[in-house]
Coordinates of C-alpha atoms in Angstrom, one line a residue:
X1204 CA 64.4 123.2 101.9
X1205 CA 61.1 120.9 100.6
X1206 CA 60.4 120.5 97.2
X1207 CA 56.4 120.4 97.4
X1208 CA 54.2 121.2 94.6
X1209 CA 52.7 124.5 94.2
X1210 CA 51.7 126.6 91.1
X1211 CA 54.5 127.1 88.4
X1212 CA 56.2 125.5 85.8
X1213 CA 60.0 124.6 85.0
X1214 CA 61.8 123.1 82.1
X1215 CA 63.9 120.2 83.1
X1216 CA 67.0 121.9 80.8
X1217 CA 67.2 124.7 83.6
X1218 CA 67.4 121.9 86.5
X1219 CA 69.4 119.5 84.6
X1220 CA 72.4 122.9 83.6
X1221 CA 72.0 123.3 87.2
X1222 CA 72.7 120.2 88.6
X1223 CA 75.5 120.1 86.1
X1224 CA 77.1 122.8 88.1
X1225 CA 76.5 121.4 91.4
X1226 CA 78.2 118.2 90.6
X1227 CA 81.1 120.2 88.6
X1228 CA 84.5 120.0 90.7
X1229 CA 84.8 123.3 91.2
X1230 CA 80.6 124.2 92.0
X1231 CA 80.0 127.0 93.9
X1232 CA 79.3 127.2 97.2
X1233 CA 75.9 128.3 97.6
X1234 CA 75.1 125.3 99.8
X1235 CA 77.3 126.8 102.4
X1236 CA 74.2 129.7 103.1
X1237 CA 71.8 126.9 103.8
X1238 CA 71.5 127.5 107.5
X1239 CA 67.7 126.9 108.7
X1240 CA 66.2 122.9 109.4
X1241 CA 63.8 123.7 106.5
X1242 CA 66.9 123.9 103.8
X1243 CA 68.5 120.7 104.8
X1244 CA 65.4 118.9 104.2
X1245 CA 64.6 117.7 100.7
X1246 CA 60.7 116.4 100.7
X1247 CA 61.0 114.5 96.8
X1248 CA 57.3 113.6 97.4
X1249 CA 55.1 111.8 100.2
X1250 CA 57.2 109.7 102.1
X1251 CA 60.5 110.1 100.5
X1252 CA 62.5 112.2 102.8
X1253 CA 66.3 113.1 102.6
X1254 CA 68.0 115.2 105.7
X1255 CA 70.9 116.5 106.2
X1256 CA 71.7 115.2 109.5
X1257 CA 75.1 116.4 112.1
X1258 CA 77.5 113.3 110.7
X1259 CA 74.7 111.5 108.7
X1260 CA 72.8 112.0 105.6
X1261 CA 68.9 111.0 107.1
X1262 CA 66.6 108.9 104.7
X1263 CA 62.9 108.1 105.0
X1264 CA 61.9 106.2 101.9
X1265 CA 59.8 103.4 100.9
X1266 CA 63.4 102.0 98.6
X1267 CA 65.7 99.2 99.7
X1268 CA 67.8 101.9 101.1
X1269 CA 69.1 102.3 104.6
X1270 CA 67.7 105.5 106.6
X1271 CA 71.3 106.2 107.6
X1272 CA 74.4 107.0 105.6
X1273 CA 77.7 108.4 107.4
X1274 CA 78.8 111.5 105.2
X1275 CA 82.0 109.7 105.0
X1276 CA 80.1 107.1 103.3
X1277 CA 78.8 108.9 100.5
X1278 CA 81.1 108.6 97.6
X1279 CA 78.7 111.2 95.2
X1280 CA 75.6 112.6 94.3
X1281 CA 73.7 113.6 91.3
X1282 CA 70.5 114.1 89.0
X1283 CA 70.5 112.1 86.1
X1284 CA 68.0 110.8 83.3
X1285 CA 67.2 113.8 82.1
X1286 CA 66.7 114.9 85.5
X1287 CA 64.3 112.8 85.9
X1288 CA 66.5 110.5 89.6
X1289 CA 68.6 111.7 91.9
X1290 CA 71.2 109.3 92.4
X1291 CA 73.7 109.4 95.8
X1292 CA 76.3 106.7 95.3
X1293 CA 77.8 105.2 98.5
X1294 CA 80.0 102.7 100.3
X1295 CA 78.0 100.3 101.8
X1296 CA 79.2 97.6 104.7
X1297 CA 78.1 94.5 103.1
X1298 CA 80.2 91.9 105.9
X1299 CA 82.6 92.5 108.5
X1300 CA 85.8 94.9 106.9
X1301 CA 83.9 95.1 103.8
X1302 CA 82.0 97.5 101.5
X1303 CA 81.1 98.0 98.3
X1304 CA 79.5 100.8 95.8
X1305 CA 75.9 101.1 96.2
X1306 CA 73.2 103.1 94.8
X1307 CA 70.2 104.8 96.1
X1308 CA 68.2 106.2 93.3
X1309 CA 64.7 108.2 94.0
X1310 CA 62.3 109.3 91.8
X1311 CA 61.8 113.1 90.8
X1312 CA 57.5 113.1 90.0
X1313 CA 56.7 115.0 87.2
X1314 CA 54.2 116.9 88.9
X1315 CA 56.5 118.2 91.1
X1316 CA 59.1 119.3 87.8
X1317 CA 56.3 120.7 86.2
X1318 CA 54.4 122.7 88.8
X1319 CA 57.7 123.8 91.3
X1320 CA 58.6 127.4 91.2
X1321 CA 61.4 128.4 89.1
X1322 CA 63.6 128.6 92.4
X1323 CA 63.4 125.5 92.7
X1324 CA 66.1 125.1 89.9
X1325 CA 68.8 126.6 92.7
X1326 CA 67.4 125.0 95.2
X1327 CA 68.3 121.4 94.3
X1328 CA 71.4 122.5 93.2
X1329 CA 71.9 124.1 96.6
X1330 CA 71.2 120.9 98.5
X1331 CA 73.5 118.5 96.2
X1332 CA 76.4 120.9 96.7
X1333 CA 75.9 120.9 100.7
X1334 CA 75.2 117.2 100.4
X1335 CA 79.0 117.2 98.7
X1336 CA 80.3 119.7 101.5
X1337 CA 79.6 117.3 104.0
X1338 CA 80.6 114.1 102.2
X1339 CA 84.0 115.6 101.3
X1340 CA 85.0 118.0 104.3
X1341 CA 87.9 119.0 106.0
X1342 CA 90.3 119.0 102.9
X1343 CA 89.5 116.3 101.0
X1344 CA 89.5 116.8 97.6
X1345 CA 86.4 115.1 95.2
X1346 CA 87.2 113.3 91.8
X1347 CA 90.6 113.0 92.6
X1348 CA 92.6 112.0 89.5
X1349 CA 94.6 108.6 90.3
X1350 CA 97.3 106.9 88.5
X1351 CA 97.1 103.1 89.9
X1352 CA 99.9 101.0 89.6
X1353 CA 98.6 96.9 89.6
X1354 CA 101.4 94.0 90.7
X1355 CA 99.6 91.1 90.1
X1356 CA 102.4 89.4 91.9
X1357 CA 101.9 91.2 95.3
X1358 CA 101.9 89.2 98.2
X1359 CA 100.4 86.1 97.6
X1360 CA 98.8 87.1 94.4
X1361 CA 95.5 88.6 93.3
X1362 CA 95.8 91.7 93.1
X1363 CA 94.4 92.0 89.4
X1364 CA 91.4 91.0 91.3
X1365 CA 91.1 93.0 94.8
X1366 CA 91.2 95.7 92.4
X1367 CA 88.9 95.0 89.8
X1368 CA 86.3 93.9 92.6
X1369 CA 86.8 95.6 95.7
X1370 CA 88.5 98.6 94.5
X1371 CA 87.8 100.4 91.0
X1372 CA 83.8 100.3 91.8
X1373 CA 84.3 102.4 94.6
X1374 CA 86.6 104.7 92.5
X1375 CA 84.3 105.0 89.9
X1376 CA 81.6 105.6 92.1
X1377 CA 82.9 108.5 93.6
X1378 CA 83.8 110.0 89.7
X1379 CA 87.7 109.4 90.3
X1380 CA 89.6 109.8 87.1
X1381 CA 91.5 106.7 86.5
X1382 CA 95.0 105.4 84.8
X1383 CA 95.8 101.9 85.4
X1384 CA 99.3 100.6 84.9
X1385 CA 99.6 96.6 85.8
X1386 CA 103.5 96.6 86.2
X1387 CA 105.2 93.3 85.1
X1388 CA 109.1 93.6 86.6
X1389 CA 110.8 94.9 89.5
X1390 CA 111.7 98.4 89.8
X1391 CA 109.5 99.0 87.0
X1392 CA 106.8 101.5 89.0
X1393 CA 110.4 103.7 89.9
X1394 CA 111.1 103.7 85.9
X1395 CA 107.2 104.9 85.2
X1396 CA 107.5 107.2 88.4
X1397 CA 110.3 109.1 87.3
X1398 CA 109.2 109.5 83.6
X1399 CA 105.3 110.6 85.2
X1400 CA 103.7 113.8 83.5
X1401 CA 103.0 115.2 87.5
X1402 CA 100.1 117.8 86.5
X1403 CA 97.8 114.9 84.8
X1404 CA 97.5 113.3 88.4
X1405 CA 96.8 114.2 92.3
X1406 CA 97.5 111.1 93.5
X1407 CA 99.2 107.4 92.6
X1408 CA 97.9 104.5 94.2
X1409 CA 99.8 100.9 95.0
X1410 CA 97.5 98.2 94.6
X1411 CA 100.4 95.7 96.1
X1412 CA 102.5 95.5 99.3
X1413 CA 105.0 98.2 100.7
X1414 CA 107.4 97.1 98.0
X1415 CA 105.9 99.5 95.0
X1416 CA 105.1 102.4 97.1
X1417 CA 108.4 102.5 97.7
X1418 CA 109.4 102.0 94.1
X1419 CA 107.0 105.4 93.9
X1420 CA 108.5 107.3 95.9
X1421 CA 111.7 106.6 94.8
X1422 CA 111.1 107.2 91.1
X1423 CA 109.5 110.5 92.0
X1424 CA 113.0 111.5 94.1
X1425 CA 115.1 110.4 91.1
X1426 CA 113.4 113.4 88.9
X1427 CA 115.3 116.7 88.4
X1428 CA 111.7 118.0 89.6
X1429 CA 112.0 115.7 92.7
X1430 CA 111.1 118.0 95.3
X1431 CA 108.2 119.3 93.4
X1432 CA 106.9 116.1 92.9
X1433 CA 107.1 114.5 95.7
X1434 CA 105.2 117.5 97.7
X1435 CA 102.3 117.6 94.0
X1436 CA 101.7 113.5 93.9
X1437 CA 99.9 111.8 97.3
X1438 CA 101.7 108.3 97.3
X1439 CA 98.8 106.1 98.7
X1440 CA 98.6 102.4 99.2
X1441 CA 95.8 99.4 98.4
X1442 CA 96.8 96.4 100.4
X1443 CA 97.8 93.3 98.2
X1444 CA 100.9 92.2 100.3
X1445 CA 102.1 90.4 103.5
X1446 CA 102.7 93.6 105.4
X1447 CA 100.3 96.3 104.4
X1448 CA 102.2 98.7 106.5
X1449 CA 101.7 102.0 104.8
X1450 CA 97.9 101.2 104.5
X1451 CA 97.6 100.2 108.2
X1452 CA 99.4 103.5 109.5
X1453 CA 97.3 105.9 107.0
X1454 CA 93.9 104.3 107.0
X1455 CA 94.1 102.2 110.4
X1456 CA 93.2 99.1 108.0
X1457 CA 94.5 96.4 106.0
X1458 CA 91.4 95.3 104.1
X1459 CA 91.5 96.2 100.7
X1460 CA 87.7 98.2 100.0
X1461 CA 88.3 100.0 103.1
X1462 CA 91.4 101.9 102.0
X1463 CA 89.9 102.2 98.8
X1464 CA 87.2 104.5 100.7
X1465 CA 90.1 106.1 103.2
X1466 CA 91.7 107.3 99.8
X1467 CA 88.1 108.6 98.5
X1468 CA 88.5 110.9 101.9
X1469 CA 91.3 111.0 102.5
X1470 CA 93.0 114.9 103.7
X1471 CA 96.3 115.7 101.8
X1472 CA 99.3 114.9 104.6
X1473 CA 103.0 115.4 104.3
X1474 CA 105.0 112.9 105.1
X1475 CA 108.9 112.7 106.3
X1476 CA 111.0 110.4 104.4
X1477 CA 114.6 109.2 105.1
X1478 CA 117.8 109.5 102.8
X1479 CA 120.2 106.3 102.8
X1480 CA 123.2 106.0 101.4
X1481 CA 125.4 103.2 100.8
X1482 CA 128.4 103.6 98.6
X1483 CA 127.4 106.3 95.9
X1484 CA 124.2 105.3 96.0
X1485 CA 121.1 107.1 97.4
X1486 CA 117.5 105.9 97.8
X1487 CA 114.4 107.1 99.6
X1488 CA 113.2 105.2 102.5
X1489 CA 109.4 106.0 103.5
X1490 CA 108.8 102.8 106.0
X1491 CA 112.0 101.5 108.1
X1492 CA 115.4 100.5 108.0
X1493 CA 116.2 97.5 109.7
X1494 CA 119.4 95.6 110.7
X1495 CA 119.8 92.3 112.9
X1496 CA 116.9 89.8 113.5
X1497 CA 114.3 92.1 111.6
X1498 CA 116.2 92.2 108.4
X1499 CA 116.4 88.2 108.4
X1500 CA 113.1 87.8 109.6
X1501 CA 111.7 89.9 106.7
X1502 CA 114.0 89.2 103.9
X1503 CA 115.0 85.7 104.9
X1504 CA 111.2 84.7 104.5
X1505 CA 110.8 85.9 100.5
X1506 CA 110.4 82.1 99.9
X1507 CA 107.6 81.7 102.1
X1508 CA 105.5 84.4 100.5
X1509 CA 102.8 81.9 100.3
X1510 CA 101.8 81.6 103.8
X1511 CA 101.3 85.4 103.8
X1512 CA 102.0 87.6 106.9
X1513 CA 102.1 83.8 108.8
X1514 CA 105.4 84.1 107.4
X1515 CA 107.0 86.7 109.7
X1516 CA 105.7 84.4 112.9
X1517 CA 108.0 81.5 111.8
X1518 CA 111.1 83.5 110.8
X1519 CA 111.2 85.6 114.5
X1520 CA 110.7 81.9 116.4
X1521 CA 113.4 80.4 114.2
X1522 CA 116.0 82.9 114.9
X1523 CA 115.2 83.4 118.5
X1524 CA 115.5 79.9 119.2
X1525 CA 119.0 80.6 117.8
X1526 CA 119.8 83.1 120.2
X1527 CA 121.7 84.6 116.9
X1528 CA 123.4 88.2 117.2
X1529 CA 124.8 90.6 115.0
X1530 CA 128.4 92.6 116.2
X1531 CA 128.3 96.3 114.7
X1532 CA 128.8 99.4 115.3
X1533 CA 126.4 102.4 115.2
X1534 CA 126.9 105.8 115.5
X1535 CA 123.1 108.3 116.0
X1536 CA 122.4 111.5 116.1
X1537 CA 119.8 111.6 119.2
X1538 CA 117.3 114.2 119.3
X1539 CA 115.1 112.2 122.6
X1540 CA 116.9 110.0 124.2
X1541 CA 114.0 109.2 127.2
X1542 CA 110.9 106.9 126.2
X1543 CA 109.0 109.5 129.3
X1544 CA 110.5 112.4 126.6
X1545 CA 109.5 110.4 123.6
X1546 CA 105.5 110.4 125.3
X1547 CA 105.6 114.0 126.1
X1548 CA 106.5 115.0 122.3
X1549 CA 104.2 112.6 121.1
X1550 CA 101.4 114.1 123.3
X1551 CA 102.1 117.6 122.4
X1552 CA 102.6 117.0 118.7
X1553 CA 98.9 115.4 118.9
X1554 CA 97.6 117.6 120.5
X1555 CA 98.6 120.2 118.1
X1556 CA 97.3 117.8 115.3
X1557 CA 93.8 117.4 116.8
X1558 CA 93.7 121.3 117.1
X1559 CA 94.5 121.9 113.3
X1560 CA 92.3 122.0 110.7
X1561 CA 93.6 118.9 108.2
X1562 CA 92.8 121.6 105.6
X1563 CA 95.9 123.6 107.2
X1564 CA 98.1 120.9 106.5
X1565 CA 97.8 121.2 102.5
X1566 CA 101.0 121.4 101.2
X1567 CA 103.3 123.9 100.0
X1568 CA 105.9 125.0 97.4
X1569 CA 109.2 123.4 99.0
X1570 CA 111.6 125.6 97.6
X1571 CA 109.3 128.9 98.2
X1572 CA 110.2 130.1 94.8
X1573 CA 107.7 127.9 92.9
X1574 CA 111.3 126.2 91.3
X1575 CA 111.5 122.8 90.7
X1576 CA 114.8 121.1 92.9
X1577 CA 115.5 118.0 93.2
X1578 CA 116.5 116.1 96.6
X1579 CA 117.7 118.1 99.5
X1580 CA 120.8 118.2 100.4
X1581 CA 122.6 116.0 103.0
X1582 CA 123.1 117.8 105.9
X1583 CA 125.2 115.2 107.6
X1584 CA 127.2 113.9 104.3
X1585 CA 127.3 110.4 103.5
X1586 CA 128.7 107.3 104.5
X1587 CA 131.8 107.7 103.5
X1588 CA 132.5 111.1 105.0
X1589 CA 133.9 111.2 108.7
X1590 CA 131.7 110.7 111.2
X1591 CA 129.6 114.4 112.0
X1592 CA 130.1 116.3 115.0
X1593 CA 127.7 115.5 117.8
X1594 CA 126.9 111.7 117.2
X1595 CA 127.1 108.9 119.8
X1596 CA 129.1 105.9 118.8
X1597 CA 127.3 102.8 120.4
X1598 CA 129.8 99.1 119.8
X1599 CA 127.5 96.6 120.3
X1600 CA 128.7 92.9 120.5
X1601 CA 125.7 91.2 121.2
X1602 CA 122.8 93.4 118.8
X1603 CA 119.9 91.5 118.0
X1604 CA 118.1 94.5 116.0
X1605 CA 118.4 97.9 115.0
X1606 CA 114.9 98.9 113.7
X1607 CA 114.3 102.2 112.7
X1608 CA 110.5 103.3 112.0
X1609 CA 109.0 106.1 109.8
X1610 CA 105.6 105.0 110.7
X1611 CA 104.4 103.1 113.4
X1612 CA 102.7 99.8 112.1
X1613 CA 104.9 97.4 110.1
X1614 CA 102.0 94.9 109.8
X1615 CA 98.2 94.7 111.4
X1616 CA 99.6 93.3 114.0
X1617 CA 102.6 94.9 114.6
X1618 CA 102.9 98.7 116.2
X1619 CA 106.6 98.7 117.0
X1620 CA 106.7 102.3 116.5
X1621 CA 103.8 103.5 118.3
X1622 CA 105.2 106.9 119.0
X1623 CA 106.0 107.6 115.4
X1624 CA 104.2 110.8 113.9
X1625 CA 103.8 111.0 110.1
X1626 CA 106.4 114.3 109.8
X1627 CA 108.0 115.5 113.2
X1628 CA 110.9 115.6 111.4
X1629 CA 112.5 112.4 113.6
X1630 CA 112.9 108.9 113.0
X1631 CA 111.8 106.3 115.8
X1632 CA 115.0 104.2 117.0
X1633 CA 114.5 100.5 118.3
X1634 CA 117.6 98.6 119.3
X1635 CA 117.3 94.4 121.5
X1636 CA 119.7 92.3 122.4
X1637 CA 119.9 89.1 120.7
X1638 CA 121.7 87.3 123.5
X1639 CA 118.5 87.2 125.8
X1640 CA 116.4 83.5 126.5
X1641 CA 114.4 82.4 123.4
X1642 CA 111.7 83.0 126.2
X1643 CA 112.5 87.0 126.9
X1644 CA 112.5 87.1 123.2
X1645 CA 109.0 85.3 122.3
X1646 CA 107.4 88.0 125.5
X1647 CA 109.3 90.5 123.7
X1648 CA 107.2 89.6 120.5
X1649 CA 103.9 89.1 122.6
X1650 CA 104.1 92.5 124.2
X1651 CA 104.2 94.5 120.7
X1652 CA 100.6 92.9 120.5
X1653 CA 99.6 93.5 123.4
X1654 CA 100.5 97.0 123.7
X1655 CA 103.5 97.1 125.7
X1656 CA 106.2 96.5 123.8
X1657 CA 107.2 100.3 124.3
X1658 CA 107.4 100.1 127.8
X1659 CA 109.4 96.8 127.6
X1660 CA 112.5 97.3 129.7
X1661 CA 114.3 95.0 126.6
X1662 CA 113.4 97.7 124.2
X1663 CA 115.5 101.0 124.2
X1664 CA 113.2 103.6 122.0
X1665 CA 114.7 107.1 121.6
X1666 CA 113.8 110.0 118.7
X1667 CA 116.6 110.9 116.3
X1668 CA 117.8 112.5 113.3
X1669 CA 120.2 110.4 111.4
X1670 CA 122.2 107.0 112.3
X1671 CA 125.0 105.1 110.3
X1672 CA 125.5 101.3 110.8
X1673 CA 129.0 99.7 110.0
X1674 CA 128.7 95.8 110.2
X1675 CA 131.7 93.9 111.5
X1676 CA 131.5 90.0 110.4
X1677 CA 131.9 89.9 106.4
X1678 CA 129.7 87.1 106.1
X1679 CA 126.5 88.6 104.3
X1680 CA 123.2 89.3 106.3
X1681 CA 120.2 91.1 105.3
X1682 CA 119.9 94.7 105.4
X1683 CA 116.1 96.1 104.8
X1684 CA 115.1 99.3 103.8
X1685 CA 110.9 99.6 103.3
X1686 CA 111.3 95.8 103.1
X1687 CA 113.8 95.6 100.2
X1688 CA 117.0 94.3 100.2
X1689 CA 120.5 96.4 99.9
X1690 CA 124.2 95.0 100.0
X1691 CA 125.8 94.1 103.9
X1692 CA 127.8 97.2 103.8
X1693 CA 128.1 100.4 106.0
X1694 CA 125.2 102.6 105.5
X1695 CA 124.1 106.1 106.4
X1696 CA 120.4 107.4 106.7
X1697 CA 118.6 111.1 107.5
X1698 CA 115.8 112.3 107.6
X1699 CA 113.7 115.0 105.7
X1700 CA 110.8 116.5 107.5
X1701 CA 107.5 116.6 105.5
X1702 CA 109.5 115.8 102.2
X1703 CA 106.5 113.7 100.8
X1704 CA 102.6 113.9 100.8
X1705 CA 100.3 111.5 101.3
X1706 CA 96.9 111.2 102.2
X1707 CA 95.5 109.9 105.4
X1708 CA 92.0 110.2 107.1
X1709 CA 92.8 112.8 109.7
X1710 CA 96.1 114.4 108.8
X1711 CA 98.2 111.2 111.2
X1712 CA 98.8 108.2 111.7
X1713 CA 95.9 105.9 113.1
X1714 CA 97.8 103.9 115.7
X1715 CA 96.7 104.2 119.1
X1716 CA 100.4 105.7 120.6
X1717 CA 102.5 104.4 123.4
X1718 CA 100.6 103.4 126.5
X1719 CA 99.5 106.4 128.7
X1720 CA 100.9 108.8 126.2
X1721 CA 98.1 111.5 127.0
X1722 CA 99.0 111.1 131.0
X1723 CA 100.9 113.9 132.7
X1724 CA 104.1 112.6 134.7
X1725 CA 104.3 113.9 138.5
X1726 CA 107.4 116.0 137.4
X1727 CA 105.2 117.6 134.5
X1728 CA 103.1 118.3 137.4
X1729 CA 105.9 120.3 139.6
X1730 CA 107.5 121.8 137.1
X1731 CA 103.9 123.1 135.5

């Protein structure tokens, strides 16, 4: 499509009520016809050239603007002024792991309004709408309507300002409707989640560490509604904290304007979440449960907040240099008990992924009658019932963790899980010795940089479905669910496939996988 200047004339009222209804949130989809080179070309006048390019919207101007921006890039696009500019609003990379809104603004002539057939009118509106189609495809949903929840004490502080800065501009700019809610106490996010008109919003947003998503999602399973709102609401994450866990695993990033733009784009994705139970209490775990070294190192760091996720470092080499164990006794139910098995279901399970449309992966009604429940039911009881049919008992004398993963990063720099899938329905099982050489246990740390940490002969990984942990000494340790703290008492945990939604930029989770994971064993081979 060109716009040139032939005879004709058009009032700017027809091309302004039809721009308004190619930048409407439901527009139709004429853009989708525009097939030829000639109709994704828009010629403004001499020199000013926009294209829509395979993965790129194409620029030849005479502006400040770059001649390239990524479709993922482009936050929205729109005549204003009385039709006089067309305005595409973008993120732009202005340093390393940084961008910001930016504008590129380009002039309609007059001449051109004034003299352009009256097809023109549909034409323009025709290009912004395919402009949108490619800036927002494969599920994502434009002006998303967000309800943010602030901690200014995420972390070690500022989040007030990573999201006034980095964040809200880019939110703006792509014409997301905003409530912002700067929480002031713990536990007070679950309180607001639980009390949360669920058809104003499409999506709540954590600017903090993995502490408030949690207190989200658990707030949201407290509801009589709980099952319908965890599956309506996409629980995403801004990273303010030490960890940034849920950010890393959905966006592949902890820096701040980054998600911001992942969340922009990001593809509706549900998202398996874990029942514990302790006593009569029961909470929703989206992250990990931990027990042993973990625990400490996390929880028994709180004061150290300060030196940020430095903090984690120091705690490990403190307690590894005390060779320091933790006697219990732990009873799973194993759905994979081979890491070999673990890389084949991993494999298959991506495969399958990669194959699927993300569109296809937009939830559903959970109860299939449109009925509002509220948490599943425990299929395998609670702590305090008898131990279920079926589950192995392991004693361990000499435990140095028990670390159970939902998703795969706990911190940038830490993919402990790497075979974790965002809702297979299984919960990735870690368990160490703590009796091993400071030595072991500081190559042990190394390798979960490096890559290896899976393959680690120290390291037994298996798949599985639920797991209760009875502590024996009765001096208090730290137990950590999501990174929160619960009483050093026997607990129970299961999990609920695709329970709760989130948003991601493909429809997984953006660590790399175990090592090898897409190679085919010889006995796959033989038995092919």
């Amino acid at each position: 499509m060109a716009l040139s200047a032939p005879s004709g004339q058009i009032d700017r009222s027809q091309l302004r009520d039809a721009a308004n209804g190619a930048n409407g949130l439901n527009a139709a989809n004429s853009a989708k016809h525009l097939s030829s080179d000639t109709d994704r070309v828009l010629v403004l006048s001499p020199g000013v050239t926009l294209t829509l390019g395979s993965d790129a919207l194409l620029l030849s101007s005479a502006n400040d603007t770059p001649n390239r921006i990524p479709y993922y890039n482009i936050l929205w696009a729109e005549i204003v002024d009385d039709c006089r500019w067309l305005v595409i609003d973008y993120a732009g990379q202005t340093r390393a792991h940084h961008v910001e809104a930016r504008r590129a603004k380009f002039a309609i002539p007059d001449q051109t309004l004034e003299q352009s057939p009256a097809g023109i009118v549909d034409q323009v509106a025709s290009w912004l709408e395919c402009l949108l189609d490619h800036a927002y495809a494969g599920g994502a949903a434009r002006r998303k309507r967000a309800w943010v929840l602030v901690n200014p004490h995420a972390g070690p502080g500022g989040a007030d300002k990573i999201w006034e800065k980095q964040v809200r501009p880019i939110f703006e700019a792509a014409r997301m409707t905003l409530t912002v809610v700067r929480t002031s106490y713990s536990g007070q996010a679950v309180e607001l989640a639980q009390e949360l008109n669920i058809d104003d919003y499409d999506v709540a947003v954590p600017c903090s560490g993995d502490g408030l998503p949690h207190e989200v999602f658990n707030g949201l399973a407290k509801r009589p509604d709980a099952r319908r709102a965890l599956s309506k609401i996409a629980v995403c994450h801004i990273p303010c904290g030490s960890g940034n866990a849920m950010s890393c695993n959905l966006y592949g990033t902890h820096r701040p304007s980054l998600a911001a733009l992942a969340i922009v784009k990001g593809v509706p994705t549900p998202l398996d979440l874990v029942s514990i139970t302790q006593g009569d209490r029961r909470i929703i775990s989206f992250l990990s449960q931990a027990f042993g070294l973990i625990a400490e190192v996390d929880l028994g760091t709180e004061h150290l907040r300060w030196m940020g996720a430095a903090r984690f470092t120091f705690g490990f080499l403190k307690l590894a240099f005390q060779k320091k164990t933790y006697p219990c006794d732990i009873a799973v139910k194993v759905e994979i008990d081979d890491k070999q098995a673990v890389k084949k279901h991993y494999r298959e399970r991506i495969t399958s992924a990669a194959s699927d449309r993300p569109n296809d992966k937009q939830p559903s009604d959970p109860n299939g009658d449109g009925d509002a429940l509220g948490l599943p039911p425990l299929k395998y009881g609670t702590v305090k019932d008898e131990l279920p049919e079926g589950w192995e008992l392991i004693r361990c004398e000499k435990l140095g963790s028990l670390y159970c993963g939902n998703m795969a990063y706990m911190a940038p720099d830490a993919n402990f899980f790497s075979a974790a899938l965002a809702n297979d329905g299984l919960i990735d099982l870690i368990t160490t010795d703590g009796d091993i050489s400071p030595f072991k246990a500081i190559g042990l740390q190394l390798s979960i940089e490096s890559g290896h940490f899976f393959d680690n002969p120290l390291v037994t990984y298996r798949k599985i479905s639920a797991f209760r942990i009875i502590p024996r000494t009765k001096t208090a340790g730290y137990i950590s669910i999501d990174g929160e703290a619960i009483p050093w008492e026997p607990f129970q945990a299961e999990v609920h496939q695709g329970l709760g939604l989130t948003l991601s930029k493909k429809g997984i989770f953006e660590a790399p996988g175990p090592r090898d994971w897409d190679s085919v064993t010889i006995t796959e081979r033989l038995l092919a």
